[in-house]
Amino acid sequence: MRSLLFIPADSEKKLAKGLASGADSLILDLEDSIAPESKQKARDLALAFLASALRKHLRPRLYVRVNGLNSGLTEADLNAVMQAPPDGILLPKTVNGASLQHLGALLAVREAEQDLADGSTKIMAIVTETPAAIFNMGTYAGASHRLEGLTWGAEDLAAALGAETNRDTDGSYTFPFLLARSLTLFAAAAAGVLAIDAVHGNFRDLARLRLECEEAKRDGFTGKMAIHPAQIEIINEIFSPSEESIAKARAIVAAFAAEPHAGVISFEGEMLDVPHLTKARRLLASLRES
Ligand code: COA
Ligand code: MG
């Protein structure tokens, strides 16, 4: 999953546009981009959209961002969208592994009602939106078999901290937000799930978006969320493995296969051992999955 596009679910026009955006996943938003008086309209439109889009042969993965577990709105959100169950639910304001189990229980009831297999609806979680969540990053591993990925965001956290800004004058994140970003990456790797980078809110600044994608890919994130269709092409480009990196991974796997009893080999002037082989195999496995 390289690109995940947020679409405010109360906008029929944006829902239609999202489907043609080229994003690997769409996130129909019922939370922060929807005003309180439009929540029901957004649920109704999300359900109608899901019912039609799920039938398409070639379609993006479909996620719904529900309102957080403390909002009092989560169950009404699920009652609506689970009538045409999406591939997964994006949970905002996640506090710890128990939040995943709480959402999992709500999903299990609705899956049973729809005659779906238990666990068929996946979960992706935003894990940096409250200061308390920062201390619970070790609790996601093993918390839910539904968990597909972890992601982070800097806006709610800035508001909760009372930070004047989350960006330095050169546009890069300040230290508290880089820490949240890094912890998300560690937590996702520890849980064996995807690490997805935060949105870049300034959708006209495509140069900064490209830089953030490159830095995220470098560090181990597998994709990035987006808020505007114009961001999708760059995200897809950067998170697709290059021909060069695929060829190198194949060559590394072949070089180890040629020396089956060697723990370490010499390859194009570099020392390679087990982590290099693991990395090459992971890249090739990701091609088979996409
Ligand atoms: N999904 C689908 N279509 C979108 C879109 C999105 N996220 N964002 C913009 N579009 C559409 C617009 O409707 C517009 O369509 P049109 O050409 O048919 O009029 C076109 O893309 C160009 O949009 P533009 O005029 O550049 O932006 P805007 O001023 O209409 O919208 C935002 C700007 C930020 C309000 C809009 O991008 C948006 O709603 N983003 C998602 C916000 C969100 O979900 N936030 C929560 C997660 S952080
Ligand atoms: Mg938010």
mmCIF file of N, CA, C and O and ligand atoms in Angstrom, residues 31-32 65 92-93 126 129 155-156, ligand 2:
data_model
loop_
_atom_site.group_PDB
_atom_site.id
_atom_site.type_symbol
_atom_site.label_atom_id
_atom_site.label_comp_id
_atom_site.label_asym_id
_atom_site.label_seq_id
_atom_site.Cartn_x
_atom_site.Cartn_y
_atom_site.Cartn_z
ATOM 1 N N GLU A 31 -14.383 11.363 10.453
ATOM 2 C CA GLU A 31 -13.917 12.040 11.668
ATOM 3 C C GLU A 31 -13.648 13.531 11.462
ATOM 4 O O GLU A 31 -14.571 14.297 11.170
ATOM 5 N N ASP A 32 -12.377 13.926 11.554
ATOM 6 C CA ASP A 32 -12.073 15.358 11.698
ATOM 7 C C ASP A 32 -12.438 16.249 10.516
ATOM 8 O O ASP A 32 -12.573 17.466 10.697
ATOM 9 N N ARG A 65 -12.324 5.926 8.018
ATOM 10 C CA ARG A 65 -11.864 6.445 9.310
ATOM 11 C C ARG A 65 -13.099 6.784 10.135
ATOM 12 O O ARG A 65 -13.841 7.711 9.797
ATOM 13 N N PRO A 92 -8.620 6.586 14.590
ATOM 14 C CA PRO A 92 -7.868 7.757 15.053
ATOM 15 C C PRO A 92 -7.751 7.732 16.577
ATOM 16 O O PRO A 92 -8.425 6.929 17.246
ATOM 17 N N LYS A 93 -6.902 8.595 17.126
ATOM 18 C CA LYS A 93 -6.795 8.773 18.583
ATOM 19 C C LYS A 93 -6.582 7.445 19.324
ATOM 20 O O LYS A 93 -7.059 7.250 20.443
ATOM 21 N N ILE A 126 -3.944 5.172 13.920
ATOM 22 C CA ILE A 126 -3.129 6.389 14.040
ATOM 23 C C ILE A 126 -2.699 6.454 15.506
ATOM 24 O O ILE A 126 -3.545 6.556 16.401
ATOM 25 N N GLU A 129 -1.687 10.577 18.248
ATOM 26 C CA GLU A 129 -2.554 11.756 18.341
ATOM 27 C C GLU A 129 -2.790 12.243 19.768
ATOM 28 O O GLU A 129 -3.349 13.322 19.947
ATOM 29 N N GLU A 155 -0.769 16.851 13.654
ATOM 30 C CA GLU A 155 -1.640 18.000 13.926
ATOM 31 C C GLU A 155 -2.337 17.875 15.278
ATOM 32 O O GLU A 155 -2.300 18.790 16.105
ATOM 33 N N ASP A 156 -2.982 16.732 15.511
ATOM 34 C CA ASP A 156 -3.670 16.558 16.800
ATOM 35 C C ASP A 156 -2.673 16.573 17.952
ATOM 36 O O ASP A 156 -2.954 17.102 19.024
HETATM 37 MG MG MG B 2 -7.178 14.566 13.337
#
